[in-house]
Amino acid sequence: MKKTILLIAVVLAAGVVSGQKTFTFGPKVGINIADLYASSAENTRDLNGTKPSLIVGAFAEYRAAKWFAVSLDVLYSRQGSSAEITQGALGSEHKLKFNNRLNYLNIPILANFYVTNGLALKAGIQPGFLLSGKYRAKVDGGSWNTEDTKHYFKSTDFSIPVGISYTFEQGLVIDARYNIPVTDIATDEFKEDFSDGNEQLNKMTNRVFSLTVGWKF
C-alpha cells in the first residue's frame, strides 16, 4: 500500500514538473528613468535631473519550484541625468541644457518569488560595468558641446534591484524594477574638480527605475 501511494505521488510530481518549464530565456527591451544623486553638495543642478533612456538585453530563468526561480540578465543600460536651468539676471537670462550619459553593462542576479503562476516579486544583486561616459551642454538652443567623462566615474557600480513582474501565458513578460544604489561612482578626480570653495561632493550614486517588456521561450 505504501509503495502504491509513493508511486502515485511520484507520478503526480512528475506531472507538475512537466507542466511547468524549468528553464526559460528570452530578449527584453524597455526604458530607464535615471538620475544622478550627488550627496553633500549644494550646486548640483547640472548633475541632477531625470533622464529617460534605453535598456535592452536578454535574460534566463531557472524555475526551481512552482513558487521560486533564479534569473540572470545581461543588459545594455543607458543611465545618467539631464537638466535645464536658467542663469543670469532678469532681462539677460540664458537657458542651459545639460546631459550626462553613462552607459553600463549590467548583470542583475535575482531571486524570484512567485505569488501566483505569473506574478513574481524579485530582489537580488546587480554588478554594473561602465562602458562609456559623455557630458553634453548647450546654451540658448545652440550646438552641443561634448566632453568624454568616463575617467570621472568608477569602472564598476553595485546596486540592489527590487521589483515585480508578470508573465502572461503566451510568454509576454512585463517587469518593473528600482535599483537601490549602494556604491559611490564618482572618482576622487571628479570630486576634486567639482569642489568649489567650501562645497564638497562626498558621494554620487546612480538612481534608476526601469520598465521592460520581454518574451519567454
JSON list of C-alpha atoms in Angstrom, two decimals:
[
{"chain": "A", "resi": 1, "resn": "MET", "atom": "CA", "xyz": [0.00, 0.00, 0.00]},
{"chain": "A", "resi": 2, "resn": "LYS", "atom": "CA", "xyz": [2.80, 2.41, 0.92]},
{"chain": "A", "resi": 3, "resn": "LYS", "atom": "CA", "xyz": [4.59, 1.61, -2.33]},
{"chain": "A", "resi": 4, "resn": "THR", "atom": "CA", "xyz": [1.40, 2.31, -4.26]},
{"chain": "A", "resi": 5, "resn": "ILE", "atom": "CA", "xyz": [0.92, 5.69, -2.55]},
{"chain": "A", "resi": 6, "resn": "LEU", "atom": "CA", "xyz": [4.59, 6.57, -3.17]},
{"chain": "A", "resi": 7, "resn": "LEU", "atom": "CA", "xyz": [4.24, 5.63, -6.85]},
{"chain": "A", "resi": 8, "resn": "ILE", "atom": "CA", "xyz": [1.14, 7.83, -7.19]},
{"chain": "A", "resi": 9, "resn": "ALA", "atom": "CA", "xyz": [2.95, 10.73, -5.52]},
{"chain": "A", "resi": 10, "resn": "VAL", "atom": "CA", "xyz": [5.91, 10.37, -7.90]},
{"chain": "A", "resi": 11, "resn": "VAL", "atom": "CA", "xyz": [3.61, 10.30, -10.92]},
{"chain": "A", "resi": 12, "resn": "LEU", "atom": "CA", "xyz": [1.74, 13.40, -9.72]},
{"chain": "A", "resi": 13, "resn": "ALA", "atom": "CA", "xyz": [5.02, 15.23, -9.05]},
{"chain": "A", "resi": 14, "resn": "ALA", "atom": "CA", "xyz": [6.29, 14.35, -12.50]},
{"chain": "A", "resi": 15, "resn": "GLY", "atom": "CA", "xyz": [3.08, 15.71, -13.99]},
{"chain": "A", "resi": 16, "resn": "VAL", "atom": "CA", "xyz": [3.52, 19.03, -12.15]},
{"chain": "A", "resi": 17, "resn": "VAL", "atom": "CA", "xyz": [7.13, 19.36, -13.29]},
{"chain": "A", "resi": 18, "resn": "SER", "atom": "CA", "xyz": [6.33, 18.51, -16.90]},
{"chain": "A", "resi": 19, "resn": "GLY", "atom": "CA", "xyz": [3.57, 21.11, -16.94]},
{"chain": "A", "resi": 20, "resn": "GLN", "atom": "CA", "xyz": [5.98, 23.84, -15.81]},
{"chain": "A", "resi": 21, "resn": "LYS", "atom": "CA", "xyz": [9.09, 24.77, -17.79]},
{"chain": "A", "resi": 22, "resn": "THR", "atom": "CA", "xyz": [12.11, 24.73, -15.50]},
{"chain": "A", "resi": 23, "resn": "PHE", "atom": "CA", "xyz": [14.36, 26.81, -17.79]},
{"chain": "A", "resi": 24, "resn": "THR", "atom": "CA", "xyz": [13.29, 29.79, -19.88]},
{"chain": "A", "resi": 25, "resn": "PHE", "atom": "CA", "xyz": [15.10, 32.61, -21.66]},
{"chain": "A", "resi": 26, "resn": "GLY", "atom": "CA", "xyz": [14.42, 35.49, -23.99]},
{"chain": "A", "resi": 27, "resn": "PRO", "atom": "CA", "xyz": [15.05, 39.09, -25.08]},
{"chain": "A", "resi": 28, "resn": "LYS", "atom": "CA", "xyz": [13.86, 42.23, -23.33]},
{"chain": "A", "resi": 29, "resn": "VAL", "atom": "CA", "xyz": [13.72, 45.95, -24.08]},
{"chain": "A", "resi": 30, "resn": "GLY", "atom": "CA", "xyz": [12.43, 48.96, -22.22]},
{"chain": "A", "resi": 31, "resn": "ILE", "atom": "CA", "xyz": [13.01, 52.37, -20.74]},
{"chain": "A", "resi": 32, "resn": "ASN", "atom": "CA", "xyz": [15.07, 53.68, -17.83]},
{"chain": "A", "resi": 33, "resn": "ILE", "atom": "CA", "xyz": [14.12, 56.71, -15.79]},
{"chain": "A", "resi": 34, "resn": "ALA", "atom": "CA", "xyz": [17.55, 57.55, -14.42]},
{"chain": "A", "resi": 35, "resn": "ASP", "atom": "CA", "xyz": [19.11, 60.23, -12.25]},
{"chain": "A", "resi": 36, "resn": "LEU", "atom": "CA", "xyz": [22.46, 61.02, -10.62]},
{"chain": "A", "resi": 37, "resn": "TYR", "atom": "CA", "xyz": [22.30, 61.83, -6.92]},
{"chain": "A", "resi": 38, "resn": "ALA", "atom": "CA", "xyz": [25.14, 63.90, -5.51]},
{"chain": "A", "resi": 39, "resn": "SER", "atom": "CA", "xyz": [25.12, 63.98, -1.71]},
{"chain": "A", "resi": 40, "resn": "SER", "atom": "CA", "xyz": [26.51, 66.77, 0.48]},
{"chain": "A", "resi": 41, "resn": "ALA", "atom": "CA", "xyz": [26.81, 69.22, -2.38]},
{"chain": "A", "resi": 42, "resn": "GLU", "atom": "CA", "xyz": [24.56, 72.21, -2.94]},
{"chain": "A", "resi": 43, "resn": "ASN", "atom": "CA", "xyz": [25.29, 73.28, -6.52]},
{"chain": "A", "resi": 44, "resn": "THR", "atom": "CA", "xyz": [24.30, 70.10, -8.36]},
{"chain": "A", "resi": 45, "resn": "ARG", "atom": "CA", "xyz": [21.78, 71.49, -10.83]},
{"chain": "A", "resi": 46, "resn": "ASP", "atom": "CA", "xyz": [23.84, 70.28, -13.80]},
{"chain": "A", "resi": 47, "resn": "LEU", "atom": "CA", "xyz": [24.08, 66.80, -12.27]},
{"chain": "A", "resi": 48, "resn": "ASN", "atom": "CA", "xyz": [20.55, 66.11, -11.02]},
{"chain": "A", "resi": 49, "resn": "GLY", "atom": "CA", "xyz": [17.51, 65.64, -13.24]},
{"chain": "A", "resi": 50, "resn": "THR", "atom": "CA", "xyz": [15.70, 62.59, -14.52]},
{"chain": "A", "resi": 51, "resn": "LYS", "atom": "CA", "xyz": [16.73, 61.19, -17.88]},
{"chain": "A", "resi": 52, "resn": "PRO", "atom": "CA", "xyz": [14.64, 58.71, -19.93]},
{"chain": "A", "resi": 53, "resn": "SER", "atom": "CA", "xyz": [16.86, 56.30, -21.83]},
{"chain": "A", "resi": 54, "resn": "LEU", "atom": "CA", "xyz": [17.15, 52.85, -23.38]},
{"chain": "A", "resi": 55, "resn": "ILE", "atom": "CA", "xyz": [17.67, 49.47, -21.73]},
{"chain": "A", "resi": 56, "resn": "VAL", "atom": "CA", "xyz": [17.97, 46.30, -23.82]},
{"chain": "A", "resi": 57, "resn": "GLY", "atom": "CA", "xyz": [19.31, 42.79, -23.38]},
{"chain": "A", "resi": 58, "resn": "ALA", "atom": "CA", "xyz": [18.45, 39.20, -22.61]},
{"chain": "A", "resi": 59, "resn": "PHE", "atom": "CA", "xyz": [17.51, 37.08, -19.60]},
{"chain": "A", "resi": 60, "resn": "ALA", "atom": "CA", "xyz": [17.49, 33.46, -18.46]},
{"chain": "A", "resi": 61, "resn": "GLU", "atom": "CA", "xyz": [15.46, 31.94, -15.62]},
{"chain": "A", "resi": 62, "resn": "TYR", "atom": "CA", "xyz": [15.60, 28.63, -13.80]},
{"chain": "A", "resi": 63, "resn": "ARG", "atom": "CA", "xyz": [12.32, 27.69, -12.08]},
{"chain": "A", "resi": 64, "resn": "ALA", "atom": "CA", "xyz": [13.47, 25.58, -9.14]},
{"chain": "A", "resi": 65, "resn": "ALA", "atom": "CA", "xyz": [9.94, 25.28, -7.73]},
{"chain": "A", "resi": 66, "resn": "LYS", "atom": "CA", "xyz": [6.45, 26.47, -8.53]},
{"chain": "A", "resi": 67, "resn": "TRP", "atom": "CA", "xyz": [6.92, 29.45, -6.20]},
{"chain": "A", "resi": 68, "resn": "PHE", "atom": "CA", "xyz": [10.65, 30.16, -6.66]},
{"chain": "A", "resi": 69, "resn": "ALA", "atom": "CA", "xyz": [13.08, 30.86, -9.52]},
{"chain": "A", "resi": 70, "resn": "VAL", "atom": "CA", "xyz": [16.55, 32.30, -10.05]},
{"chain": "A", "resi": 71, "resn": "SER", "atom": "CA", "xyz": [17.20, 34.62, -13.00]},
{"chain": "A", "resi": 72, "resn": "LEU", "atom": "CA", "xyz": [20.16, 36.34, -14.64]},
{"chain": "A", "resi": 73, "resn": "ASP", "atom": "CA", "xyz": [20.03, 39.25, -17.09]},
{"chain": "A", "resi": 74, "resn": "VAL", "atom": "CA", "xyz": [22.67, 40.78, -19.35]},
{"chain": "A", "resi": 75, "resn": "LEU", "atom": "CA", "xyz": [21.61, 44.37, -20.07]},
{"chain": "A", "resi": 76, "resn": "TYR", "atom": "CA", "xyz": [22.94, 47.34, -22.00]},
{"chain": "A", "resi": 77, "resn": "SER", "atom": "CA", "xyz": [21.71, 50.22, -19.87]},
{"chain": "A", "resi": 78, "resn": "ARG", "atom": "CA", "xyz": [21.86, 53.94, -20.64]},
{"chain": "A", "resi": 79, "resn": "GLN", "atom": "CA", "xyz": [21.81, 55.96, -17.44]},
{"chain": "A", "resi": 80, "resn": "GLY", "atom": "CA", "xyz": [22.83, 59.39, -16.16]},
{"chain": "A", "resi": 81, "resn": "SER", "atom": "CA", "xyz": [20.81, 62.59, -15.86]},
{"chain": "A", "resi": 82, "resn": "SER", "atom": "CA", "xyz": [19.56, 65.61, -17.78]},
{"chain": "A", "resi": 83, "resn": "ALA", "atom": "CA", "xyz": [18.57, 69.10, -16.70]},
{"chain": "A", "resi": 84, "resn": "GLU", "atom": "CA", "xyz": [17.56, 72.50, -17.99]},
{"chain": "A", "resi": 85, "resn": "ILE", "atom": "CA", "xyz": [18.25, 75.60, -15.90]},
{"chain": "A", "resi": 86, "resn": "THR", "atom": "CA", "xyz": [18.14, 79.37, -16.29]},
{"chain": "A", "resi": 87, "resn": "GLN", "atom": "CA", "xyz": [21.05, 81.61, -15.32]},
{"chain": "A", "resi": 88, "resn": "GLY", "atom": "CA", "xyz": [21.67, 85.34, -15.34]},
{"chain": "A", "resi": 89, "resn": "ALA", "atom": "CA", "xyz": [19.84, 88.46, -14.25]},
{"chain": "A", "resi": 90, "resn": "LEU", "atom": "CA", "xyz": [16.31, 89.31, -15.35]},
{"chain": "A", "resi": 91, "resn": "GLY", "atom": "CA", "xyz": [16.41, 90.54, -18.93]},
{"chain": "A", "resi": 92, "resn": "SER", "atom": "CA", "xyz": [19.71, 88.81, -19.70]},
{"chain": "A", "resi": 93, "resn": "GLU", "atom": "CA", "xyz": [18.81, 85.25, -18.84]},
{"chain": "A", "resi": 94, "resn": "HIS", "atom": "CA", "xyz": [20.30, 82.23, -20.56]},
{"chain": "A", "resi": 95, "resn": "LYS", "atom": "CA", "xyz": [18.86, 78.74, -20.77]},
{"chain": "A", "resi": 96, "resn": "LEU", "atom": "CA", "xyz": [21.35, 75.97, -20.22]},
{"chain": "A", "resi": 97, "resn": "LYS", "atom": "CA", "xyz": [20.75, 72.30, -21.01]},
{"chain": "A", "resi": 98, "resn": "PHE", "atom": "CA", "xyz": [22.87, 69.53, -19.55]},
{"chain": "A", "resi": 99, "resn": "ASN", "atom": "CA", "xyz": [23.01, 65.86, -20.43]},
{"chain": "A", "resi": 100, "resn": "ASN", "atom": "CA", "xyz": [25.07, 63.32, -18.50]},
{"chain": "A", "resi": 101, "resn": "ARG", "atom": "CA", "xyz": [25.14, 59.95, -20.28]},
{"chain": "A", "resi": 102, "resn": "LEU", "atom": "CA", "xyz": [26.62, 56.86, -18.63]},
{"chain": "A", "resi": 103, "resn": "ASN", "atom": "CA", "xyz": [26.40, 53.57, -20.50]},
{"chain": "A", "resi": 104, "resn": "TYR", "atom": "CA", "xyz": [26.63, 50.38, -18.44]},
{"chain": "A", "resi": 105, "resn": "LEU", "atom": "CA", "xyz": [26.68, 46.64, -18.92]},
{"chain": "A", "resi": 106, "resn": "ASN", "atom": "CA", "xyz": [24.53, 45.45, -16.00]},
{"chain": "A", "resi": 107, "resn": "ILE", "atom": "CA", "xyz": [24.24, 41.85, -14.86]},
{"chain": "A", "resi": 108, "resn": "PRO", "atom": "CA", "xyz": [21.42, 41.51, -12.30]},
{"chain": "A", "resi": 109, "resn": "ILE", "atom": "CA", "xyz": [21.07, 38.19, -10.48]},
{"chain": "A", "resi": 110, "resn": "LEU", "atom": "CA", "xyz": [17.63, 37.86, -8.93]},
{"chain": "A", "resi": 111, "resn": "ALA", "atom": "CA", "xyz": [15.58, 35.62, -6.67]},
{"chain": "A", "resi": 112, "resn": "ASN", "atom": "CA", "xyz": [12.00, 35.49, -8.00]},
{"chain": "A", "resi": 113, "resn": "PHE", "atom": "CA", "xyz": [9.20, 34.63, -5.58]},
{"chain": "A", "resi": 114, "resn": "TYR", "atom": "CA", "xyz": [6.03, 33.67, -7.45]},
{"chain": "A", "resi": 115, "resn": "VAL", "atom": "CA", "xyz": [2.89, 34.83, -5.65]},
{"chain": "A", "resi": 116, "resn": "THR", "atom": "CA", "xyz": [0.82, 33.29, -8.44]},
{"chain": "A", "resi": 117, "resn": "ASN", "atom": "CA", "xyz": [1.89, 31.33, -11.51]},
{"chain": "A", "resi": 118, "resn": "GLY", "atom": "CA", "xyz": [2.58, 34.58, -13.37]},
{"chain": "A", "resi": 119, "resn": "LEU", "atom": "CA", "xyz": [3.12, 37.26, -10.70]},
{"chain": "A", "resi": 120, "resn": "ALA", "atom": "CA", "xyz": [6.60, 37.41, -9.14]},
{"chain": "A", "resi": 121, "resn": "LEU", "atom": "CA", "xyz": [8.26, 39.60, -6.53]},
{"chain": "A", "resi": 122, "resn": "LYS", "atom": "CA", "xyz": [12.01, 39.86, -7.00]},
{"chain": "A", "resi": 123, "resn": "ALA", "atom": "CA", "xyz": [15.19, 41.07, -5.35]},
{"chain": "A", "resi": 124, "resn": "GLY", "atom": "CA", "xyz": [18.87, 40.45, -5.84]},
{"chain": "A", "resi": 125, "resn": "ILE", "atom": "CA", "xyz": [22.25, 41.96, -6.62]},
{"chain": "A", "resi": 126, "resn": "GLN", "atom": "CA", "xyz": [23.50, 43.81, -9.68]},
{"chain": "A", "resi": 127, "resn": "PRO", "atom": "CA", "xyz": [27.10, 44.47, -10.65]},
{"chain": "A", "resi": 128, "resn": "GLY", "atom": "CA", "xyz": [27.45, 47.07, -13.40]},
{"chain": "A", "resi": 129, "resn": "PHE", "atom": "CA", "xyz": [30.41, 47.83, -15.65]},
{"chain": "A", "resi": 130, "resn": "LEU", "atom": "CA", "xyz": [30.89, 51.30, -17.12]},
{"chain": "A", "resi": 131, "resn": "LEU", "atom": "CA", "xyz": [31.24, 51.26, -20.91]},
{"chain": "A", "resi": 132, "resn": "SER", "atom": "CA", "xyz": [31.39, 55.00, -21.64]},
{"chain": "A", "resi": 133, "resn": "GLY", "atom": "CA", "xyz": [30.60, 58.43, -20.24]},
{"chain": "A", "resi": 134, "resn": "LYS", "atom": "CA", "xyz": [29.66, 61.67, -22.01]},
{"chain": "A", "resi": 135, "resn": "TYR", "atom": "CA", "xyz": [28.75, 65.13, -20.75]},
{"chain": "A", "resi": 136, "resn": "ARG", "atom": "CA", "xyz": [26.93, 67.48, -23.13]},
{"chain": "A", "resi": 137, "resn": "ALA", "atom": "CA", "xyz": [25.89, 71.08, -22.62]},
{"chain": "A", "resi": 138, "resn": "LYS", "atom": "CA", "xyz": [24.40, 73.83, -24.76]},
{"chain": "A", "resi": 139, "resn": "VAL", "atom": "CA", "xyz": [23.26, 77.43, -24.22]},
{"chain": "A", "resi": 140, "resn": "ASP", "atom": "CA", "xyz": [20.10, 79.05, -25.63]},
{"chain": "A", "resi": 141, "resn": "GLY", "atom": "CA", "xyz": [19.43, 76.30, -28.16]},
{"chain": "A", "resi": 142, "resn": "GLY", "atom": "CA", "xyz": [22.92, 76.40, -29.65]},
{"chain": "A", "resi": 143, "resn": "SER", "atom": "CA", "xyz": [25.05, 73.42, -30.61]},
{"chain": "A", "resi": 144, "resn": "TRP", "atom": "CA", "xyz": [26.04, 70.78, -28.08]},
{"chain": "A", "resi": 145, "resn": "ASN", "atom": "CA", "xyz": [29.48, 70.89, -26.52]},
{"chain": "A", "resi": 146, "resn": "THR", "atom": "CA", "xyz": [30.57, 67.33, -25.68]},
{"chain": "A", "resi": 147, "resn": "GLU", "atom": "CA", "xyz": [33.17, 66.04, -23.23]},
{"chain": "A", "resi": 148, "resn": "ASP", "atom": "CA", "xyz": [34.31, 62.50, -22.53]},
{"chain": "A", "resi": 149, "resn": "THR", "atom": "CA", "xyz": [33.76, 61.88, -18.80]},
{"chain": "A", "resi": 150, "resn": "LYS", "atom": "CA", "xyz": [34.47, 58.17, -18.40]},
{"chain": "A", "resi": 151, "resn": "HIS", "atom": "CA", "xyz": [37.59, 58.93, -16.34]},
{"chain": "A", "resi": 152, "resn": "TYR", "atom": "CA", "xyz": [35.42, 60.83, -13.85]},
{"chain": "A", "resi": 153, "resn": "PHE", "atom": "CA", "xyz": [33.48, 57.70, -12.89]},
{"chain": "A", "resi": 154, "resn": "LYS", "atom": "CA", "xyz": [34.48, 54.37, -11.39]},
{"chain": "A", "resi": 155, "resn": "SER", "atom": "CA", "xyz": [34.56, 51.40, -13.73]},
{"chain": "A", "resi": 156, "resn": "THR", "atom": "CA", "xyz": [32.12, 49.34, -11.62]},
{"chain": "A", "resi": 157, "resn": "ASP", "atom": "CA", "xyz": [28.83, 50.06, -9.91]},
{"chain": "A", "resi": 158, "resn": "PHE", "atom": "CA", "xyz": [26.84, 47.92, -7.49]},
{"chain": "A", "resi": 159, "resn": "SER", "atom": "CA", "xyz": [23.14, 48.09, -6.68]},
{"chain": "A", "resi": 160, "resn": "ILE", "atom": "CA", "xyz": [20.28, 46.05, -5.23]},
{"chain": "A", "resi": 161, "resn": "PRO", "atom": "CA", "xyz": [17.44, 45.62, -7.73]},
{"chain": "A", "resi": 162, "resn": "VAL", "atom": "CA", "xyz": [13.93, 45.08, -6.36]},
{"chain": "A", "resi": 163, "resn": "GLY", "atom": "CA", "xyz": [10.78, 44.79, -8.39]},
{"chain": "A", "resi": 164, "resn": "ILE", "atom": "CA", "xyz": [7.77, 42.94, -9.67]},
{"chain": "A", "resi": 165, "resn": "SER", "atom": "CA", "xyz": [6.98, 41.11, -12.91]},
{"chain": "A", "resi": 166, "resn": "TYR", "atom": "CA", "xyz": [4.09, 39.39, -14.58]},
{"chain": "A", "resi": 167, "resn": "THR", "atom": "CA", "xyz": [4.34, 36.61, -17.15]},
{"chain": "A", "resi": 168, "resn": "PHE", "atom": "CA", "xyz": [1.38, 36.01, -19.43]},
{"chain": "A", "resi": 169, "resn": "GLU", "atom": "CA", "xyz": [0.54, 32.52, -20.64]},
{"chain": "A", "resi": 170, "resn": "GLN", "atom": "CA", "xyz": [1.68, 33.33, -24.18]},
{"chain": "A", "resi": 171, "resn": "GLY", "atom": "CA", "xyz": [5.18, 34.25, -22.89]},
{"chain": "A", "resi": 172, "resn": "LEU", "atom": "CA", "xyz": [4.99, 38.06, -22.68]},
{"chain": "A", "resi": 173, "resn": "VAL", "atom": "CA", "xyz": [6.77, 39.39, -19.57]},
{"chain": "A", "resi": 174, "resn": "ILE", "atom": "CA", "xyz": [6.32, 42.88, -18.07]},
{"chain": "A", "resi": 175, "resn": "ASP", "atom": "CA", "xyz": [8.96, 43.79, -15.50]},
{"chain": "A", "resi": 176, "resn": "ALA", "atom": "CA", "xyz": [9.30, 46.88, -13.28]},
{"chain": "A", "resi": 177, "resn": "ARG", "atom": "CA", "xyz": [12.38, 47.44, -11.10]},
{"chain": "A", "resi": 178, "resn": "TYR", "atom": "CA", "xyz": [14.14, 50.00, -8.98]},
{"chain": "A", "resi": 179, "resn": "ASN", "atom": "CA", "xyz": [17.87, 49.69, -8.45]},
{"chain": "A", "resi": 180, "resn": "ILE", "atom": "CA", "xyz": [18.75, 50.72, -4.90]},
{"chain": "A", "resi": 181, "resn": "PRO", "atom": "CA", "xyz": [22.19, 52.38, -5.18]},
{"chain": "A", "resi": 182, "resn": "VAL", "atom": "CA", "xyz": [25.00, 51.09, -2.98]},
{"chain": "A", "resi": 183, "resn": "THR", "atom": "CA", "xyz": [28.36, 52.27, -4.29]},
{"chain": "A", "resi": 184, "resn": "ASP", "atom": "CA", "xyz": [29.89, 55.69, -4.86]},
{"chain": "A", "resi": 185, "resn": "ILE", "atom": "CA", "xyz": [30.51, 56.03, -8.61]},
{"chain": "A", "resi": 186, "resn": "ALA", "atom": "CA", "xyz": [32.50, 59.31, -8.57]},
{"chain": "A", "resi": 187, "resn": "THR", "atom": "CA", "xyz": [36.29, 59.20, -8.69]},
{"chain": "A", "resi": 188, "resn": "ASP", "atom": "CA", "xyz": [38.49, 61.36, -6.49]},
{"chain": "A", "resi": 189, "resn": "GLU", "atom": "CA", "xyz": [39.42, 63.38, -9.61]},
{"chain": "A", "resi": 190, "resn": "PHE", "atom": "CA", "xyz": [35.78, 64.21, -10.22]},
{"chain": "A", "resi": 191, "resn": "LYS", "atom": "CA", "xyz": [35.21, 65.19, -6.58]},
{"chain": "A", "resi": 192, "resn": "GLU", "atom": "CA", "xyz": [38.28, 67.43, -6.61]},
{"chain": "A", "resi": 193, "resn": "ASP", "atom": "CA", "xyz": [37.30, 69.15, -9.87]},
{"chain": "A", "resi": 194, "resn": "PHE", "atom": "CA", "xyz": [33.68, 69.55, -8.72]},
{"chain": "A", "resi": 195, "resn": "SER", "atom": "CA", "xyz": [34.52, 71.05, -5.33]},
{"chain": "A", "resi": 196, "resn": "ASP", "atom": "CA", "xyz": [34.28, 74.84, -5.21]},
{"chain": "A", "resi": 197, "resn": "GLY", "atom": "CA", "xyz": [35.34, 76.64, -2.07]},
{"chain": "A", "resi": 198, "resn": "ASN", "atom": "CA", "xyz": [33.54, 75.12, 0.92]},
{"chain": "A", "resi": 199, "resn": "GLU", "atom": "CA", "xyz": [31.33, 72.96, -1.30]},
{"chain": "A", "resi": 200, "resn": "GLN", "atom": "CA", "xyz": [32.28, 69.30, -1.26]},
{"chain": "A", "resi": 201, "resn": "LEU", "atom": "CA", "xyz": [30.96, 66.32, -3.15]},
{"chain": "A", "resi": 202, "resn": "ASN", "atom": "CA", "xyz": [31.04, 63.33, -0.80]},
{"chain": "A", "resi": 203, "resn": "LYS", "atom": "CA", "xyz": [29.24, 60.69, -2.83]},
{"chain": "A", "resi": 204, "resn": "MET", "atom": "CA", "xyz": [27.47, 60.19, -6.14]},
{"chain": "A", "resi": 205, "resn": "THR", "atom": "CA", "xyz": [25.14, 57.30, -6.99]},
{"chain": "A", "resi": 206, "resn": "ASN", "atom": "CA", "xyz": [23.02, 56.06, -9.87]},
{"chain": "A", "resi": 207, "resn": "ARG", "atom": "CA", "xyz": [19.28, 56.04, -9.23]},
{"chain": "A", "resi": 208, "resn": "VAL", "atom": "CA", "xyz": [17.42, 54.03, -11.85]},
{"chain": "A", "resi": 209, "resn": "PHE", "atom": "CA", "xyz": [13.84, 52.85, -12.34]},
{"chain": "A", "resi": 210, "resn": "SER", "atom": "CA", "xyz": [13.29, 50.57, -15.33]},
{"chain": "A", "resi": 211, "resn": "LEU", "atom": "CA", "xyz": [10.24, 49.22, -17.10]},
{"chain": "A", "resi": 212, "resn": "THR", "atom": "CA", "xyz": [10.80, 46.45, -19.66]},
{"chain": "A", "resi": 213, "resn": "VAL", "atom": "CA", "xyz": [8.86, 44.01, -21.80]},
{"chain": "A", "resi": 214, "resn": "GLY", "atom": "CA", "xyz": [10.27, 40.63, -22.80]},
{"chain": "A", "resi": 215, "resn": "TRP", "atom": "CA", "xyz": [9.35, 37.27, -24.20]},
{"chain": "A", "resi": 216, "resn": "LYS", "atom": "CA", "xyz": [9.96, 33.89, -22.57]},
{"chain": "A", "resi": 217, "resn": "PHE", "atom": "CA", "xyz": [10.87, 30.88, -24.69]}
]
